[in-house]
Amino acid sequence: MSRYSQLCPVYFGSGEVNNTGTIAKELGMTNVLVVTEKTIVETGIPQKVIDSLLKSGINVSVYDGVKMDAPDTTVIEGAKLAESTGADGIIGCGGGSSLDTAKGIALYFTNKKTVDIKKMIHFDPANPVTLNPALKTIMVPTTSGTGSESTFVAVITDTDTHQKCGCIVWANAAIVDPDLTVGLGKTITAYTGMDAFSHCNECLCNVMPNPHSDTLALNSMERIYKWLPVAVENPDCKEARYNLAIASNFAGIAFQDSQVNVGHAMAHALGARLHVPHGIGCALVTPSVIELVAGARPEIYRKVAEIFELEISSDEELPTKLADAVRSFNRRIGIPSMKDLGITREQVLSTVNYALSEMMRMGCIVPQDEAIITDMMAKVYDTYQ
């Protein structure tokens, strides 16, 4: 069985950010809270959003307290500000943390009187909490990585347990303007690009893949392979930014149908326990995931090998050759190793139990136990130094 869909319209193109006000007005917004972070405010991008909103006669307030990994405390703070300003719409502007925080605020705002935030962010499909619909939202990404503007989940960190959690909430509109990513630094470009690549890879190895997610994931991988090194070397290349913006958005749409799994369980473990930035974690675990799954879906992973310009003579050599090619790609774009980050092998292996506890890993076509996850984590350290 396959199921595929698209949750919200995407307004894509150069200069599209200048239409934010028009889109917000069409959604019935009259009083908006823009959610972003201080470093992004300094770029001037949120001001473009604000100017467009004001031009359309919409009142604007700003919450710029977003922090990395979207802690639940910032969701609470933002919701309080939204209430005090009478917001009827939320606009997230920034990277993944800004978008996830914005979506979290929109959902918590309408549920905080009846639902504790811990229950809201710890989504349990076996015992779902009944929630009111979120405030209407628009997502404006300023990086090409998470695809959160088009996904059905906000990843929020429980500050008591340091666990990355997911609440079910999606945007009413996404504005993907490639110009907003022009000039983005080399490191952030590389990390976010490999986050998108990991989304694609895990879509392909999900227990319920479908032709929609396969097509989008492969197209996104091809764009990333071709254009990510270009953007890393030349941050101002508009053609590279255009293609990476499409790739990130396609990857996000793909994984709302055929979801991420064991790779993100491992990356979350590295982030929660060792504070490894999410994009780096995704980049480093993806080769191990490929070694695990490529043999289970050789017909699709041969297509990935073609993207990497590999000659594959047998299905048996496919997993290792492709995994090594991704490792080489990581080196080419400057992804640091665990050793570079000052993290030991023992520390990496200490995250195995966390990864095992992440239920999302069960969505992978190849089941894993402690021995398999331990081996995969060991490879993250041993094969990339």
Short mmCIF file of N, CA, C and O in Angstrom, two decimals, residues 9-24 26 45 48-53 55-56 91 93 138-141 149 173-181 238 242 245 249:
data_model
loop_
_atom_site.label_atom_id
_atom_site.label_comp_id
_atom_site.label_asym_id
_atom_site.label_seq_id
_atom_site.Cartn_x
_atom_site.Cartn_y
_atom_site.Cartn_z
N PRO A 9 0.37 24.48 0.42
CA PRO A 9 0.92 25.03 -0.82
C PRO A 9 2.30 25.62 -0.59
O PRO A 9 2.60 26.16 0.48
N VAL A 10 3.15 25.51 -1.60
CA VAL A 10 4.49 26.06 -1.54
C VAL A 10 4.59 27.19 -2.57
O VAL A 10 4.34 26.99 -3.76
N TYR A 11 4.96 28.37 -2.11
CA TYR A 11 5.18 29.52 -2.98
C TYR A 11 6.68 29.60 -3.20
O TYR A 11 7.43 29.96 -2.29
N PHE A 12 7.13 29.24 -4.39
CA PHE A 12 8.55 29.10 -4.66
C PHE A 12 9.02 30.12 -5.68
O PHE A 12 8.37 30.31 -6.72
N GLY A 13 10.17 30.72 -5.42
CA GLY A 13 10.77 31.56 -6.45
C GLY A 13 11.53 32.74 -5.88
O GLY A 13 11.37 33.14 -4.72
N SER A 14 12.37 33.31 -6.70
CA SER A 14 13.17 34.47 -6.33
C SER A 14 12.26 35.65 -6.00
O SER A 14 11.36 36.00 -6.78
N GLY A 15 12.46 36.25 -4.84
CA GLY A 15 11.67 37.40 -4.43
C GLY A 15 10.32 37.07 -3.84
O GLY A 15 9.54 37.98 -3.50
N GLU A 16 10.01 35.80 -3.69
CA GLU A 16 8.68 35.40 -3.20
C GLU A 16 8.43 35.88 -1.77
O GLU A 16 7.28 36.05 -1.36
N VAL A 17 9.50 36.12 -1.00
CA VAL A 17 9.33 36.61 0.36
C VAL A 17 8.55 37.91 0.40
O VAL A 17 7.85 38.22 1.38
N ASN A 18 8.62 38.68 -0.68
CA ASN A 18 7.93 39.96 -0.73
C ASN A 18 6.42 39.82 -0.86
O ASN A 18 5.69 40.82 -0.78
N ASN A 19 5.95 38.60 -1.06
CA ASN A 19 4.51 38.34 -1.14
C ASN A 19 3.95 37.77 0.16
O ASN A 19 2.80 37.34 0.20
N THR A 20 4.76 37.79 1.22
CA THR A 20 4.31 37.22 2.50
C THR A 20 3.01 37.86 2.97
O THR A 20 2.09 37.17 3.43
N GLY A 21 2.92 39.17 2.87
CA GLY A 21 1.73 39.87 3.33
C GLY A 21 0.48 39.44 2.58
O GLY A 21 -0.59 39.23 3.18
N THR A 22 0.60 39.31 1.27
CA THR A 22 -0.54 38.89 0.46
C THR A 22 -1.01 37.51 0.86
O THR A 22 -2.22 37.25 1.00
N ILE A 23 -0.06 36.59 1.06
CA ILE A 23 -0.40 35.22 1.44
C ILE A 23 -1.03 35.18 2.83
O ILE A 23 -2.02 34.49 3.07
N ALA A 24 -0.46 35.96 3.76
CA ALA A 24 -1.01 36.01 5.11
C ALA A 24 -2.44 36.56 5.11
O ALA A 24 -3.32 36.06 5.83
N GLU A 26 -4.58 36.37 2.66
CA GLU A 26 -5.46 35.33 2.09
C GLU A 26 -5.83 34.28 3.12
O GLU A 26 -6.91 33.68 3.06
N ILE A 45 16.71 39.57 6.86
CA ILE A 45 15.67 38.78 6.18
C ILE A 45 14.31 38.92 6.86
O ILE A 45 13.29 39.15 6.18
N LYS A 48 12.28 41.85 5.76
CA LYS A 48 11.57 41.73 4.48
C LYS A 48 10.17 41.14 4.70
O LYS A 48 9.20 41.58 4.08
N VAL A 49 10.10 40.15 5.58
CA VAL A 49 8.80 39.57 5.94
C VAL A 49 7.92 40.61 6.60
O VAL A 49 6.74 40.79 6.25
N ILE A 50 8.49 41.34 7.56
CA ILE A 50 7.73 42.35 8.30
C ILE A 50 7.24 43.46 7.38
O ILE A 50 6.07 43.88 7.44
N ASP A 51 8.12 43.93 6.49
CA ASP A 51 7.73 45.01 5.57
C ASP A 51 6.56 44.58 4.69
O ASP A 51 5.63 45.38 4.45
N SER A 52 6.59 43.35 4.22
CA SER A 52 5.51 42.86 3.36
C SER A 52 4.20 42.75 4.14
O SER A 52 3.13 43.09 3.63
N LEU A 53 4.29 42.31 5.39
CA LEU A 53 3.09 42.21 6.23
C LEU A 53 2.50 43.58 6.50
O LEU A 53 1.28 43.79 6.39
N LYS A 55 2.83 46.26 4.78
CA LYS A 55 2.29 46.79 3.52
C LYS A 55 0.88 46.29 3.26
O LYS A 55 0.06 46.98 2.63
N SER A 56 0.59 45.07 3.75
CA SER A 56 -0.74 44.49 3.58
C SER A 56 -1.69 44.84 4.72
O SER A 56 -2.79 44.30 4.81
N ILE A 91 4.31 33.30 11.91
CA ILE A 91 5.19 33.13 10.75
C ILE A 91 6.59 32.77 11.25
O ILE A 91 7.21 33.53 12.00
N CYS A 93 10.49 32.25 10.50
CA CYS A 93 11.47 32.74 9.53
C CYS A 93 12.86 32.38 10.02
O CYS A 93 13.34 32.90 11.03
N ILE A 138 2.68 30.36 8.50
CA ILE A 138 3.43 30.42 7.25
C ILE A 138 4.90 30.18 7.62
O ILE A 138 5.39 30.75 8.59
N MET A 139 5.58 29.34 6.87
CA MET A 139 6.98 29.05 7.12
C MET A 139 7.85 29.65 6.01
O MET A 139 7.57 29.43 4.82
N VAL A 140 8.90 30.37 6.42
CA VAL A 140 9.82 31.01 5.48
C VAL A 140 11.24 30.53 5.80
O VAL A 140 11.91 31.11 6.65
N PRO A 141 11.71 29.46 5.16
CA PRO A 141 13.05 28.94 5.47
C PRO A 141 14.16 29.83 4.93
O PRO A 141 14.04 30.40 3.84
N GLU A 149 9.26 23.38 6.48
CA GLU A 149 8.14 24.16 5.96
C GLU A 149 7.06 23.29 5.33
O GLU A 149 5.91 23.71 5.18
N ALA A 173 1.03 27.42 4.77
CA ALA A 173 1.69 27.86 3.54
C ALA A 173 3.19 27.89 3.78
O ALA A 173 3.65 28.10 4.91
N ALA A 174 3.94 27.65 2.72
CA ALA A 174 5.40 27.73 2.77
C ALA A 174 5.88 28.69 1.69
O ALA A 174 5.39 28.64 0.56
N ILE A 175 6.80 29.56 2.07
CA ILE A 175 7.40 30.48 1.11
C ILE A 175 8.87 30.11 0.99
O ILE A 175 9.66 30.31 1.92
N VAL A 176 9.24 29.54 -0.14
CA VAL A 176 10.62 29.09 -0.37
C VAL A 176 11.24 30.00 -1.40
O VAL A 176 11.01 29.88 -2.60
N ASP A 177 12.04 30.94 -0.90
CA ASP A 177 12.70 31.94 -1.74
C ASP A 177 14.20 31.66 -1.73
O ASP A 177 14.87 31.90 -0.72
N PRO A 178 14.74 31.11 -2.82
CA PRO A 178 16.17 30.75 -2.84
C PRO A 178 17.10 31.92 -2.55
O PRO A 178 18.20 31.72 -2.03
N ASP A 179 16.66 33.14 -2.84
CA ASP A 179 17.52 34.31 -2.62
C ASP A 179 17.86 34.48 -1.14
O ASP A 179 18.89 35.08 -0.81
N LEU A 180 17.01 33.96 -0.26
CA LEU A 180 17.25 34.12 1.17
C LEU A 180 18.43 33.30 1.66
O LEU A 180 18.93 33.51 2.76
N THR A 181 18.89 32.35 0.84
CA THR A 181 20.02 31.51 1.24
C THR A 181 21.32 31.93 0.57
O THR A 181 22.38 31.36 0.87
N LYS A 238 23.75 31.76 -7.35
CA LYS A 238 22.29 31.70 -7.30
C LYS A 238 21.73 30.42 -7.88
O LYS A 238 20.70 29.91 -7.42
N TYR A 242 19.27 27.97 -5.85
CA TYR A 242 17.96 27.63 -6.43
C TYR A 242 17.74 26.12 -6.36
O TYR A 242 16.70 25.65 -5.89
N ALA A 245 17.45 24.78 -2.72
CA ALA A 245 16.15 25.11 -2.13
C ALA A 245 15.08 24.13 -2.59
O ALA A 245 14.25 23.66 -1.80
N ASN A 249 13.17 21.29 -0.12
CA ASN A 249 11.72 21.24 -0.06
C ASN A 249 11.18 19.90 -0.54
O ASN A 249 10.27 19.32 0.08
#
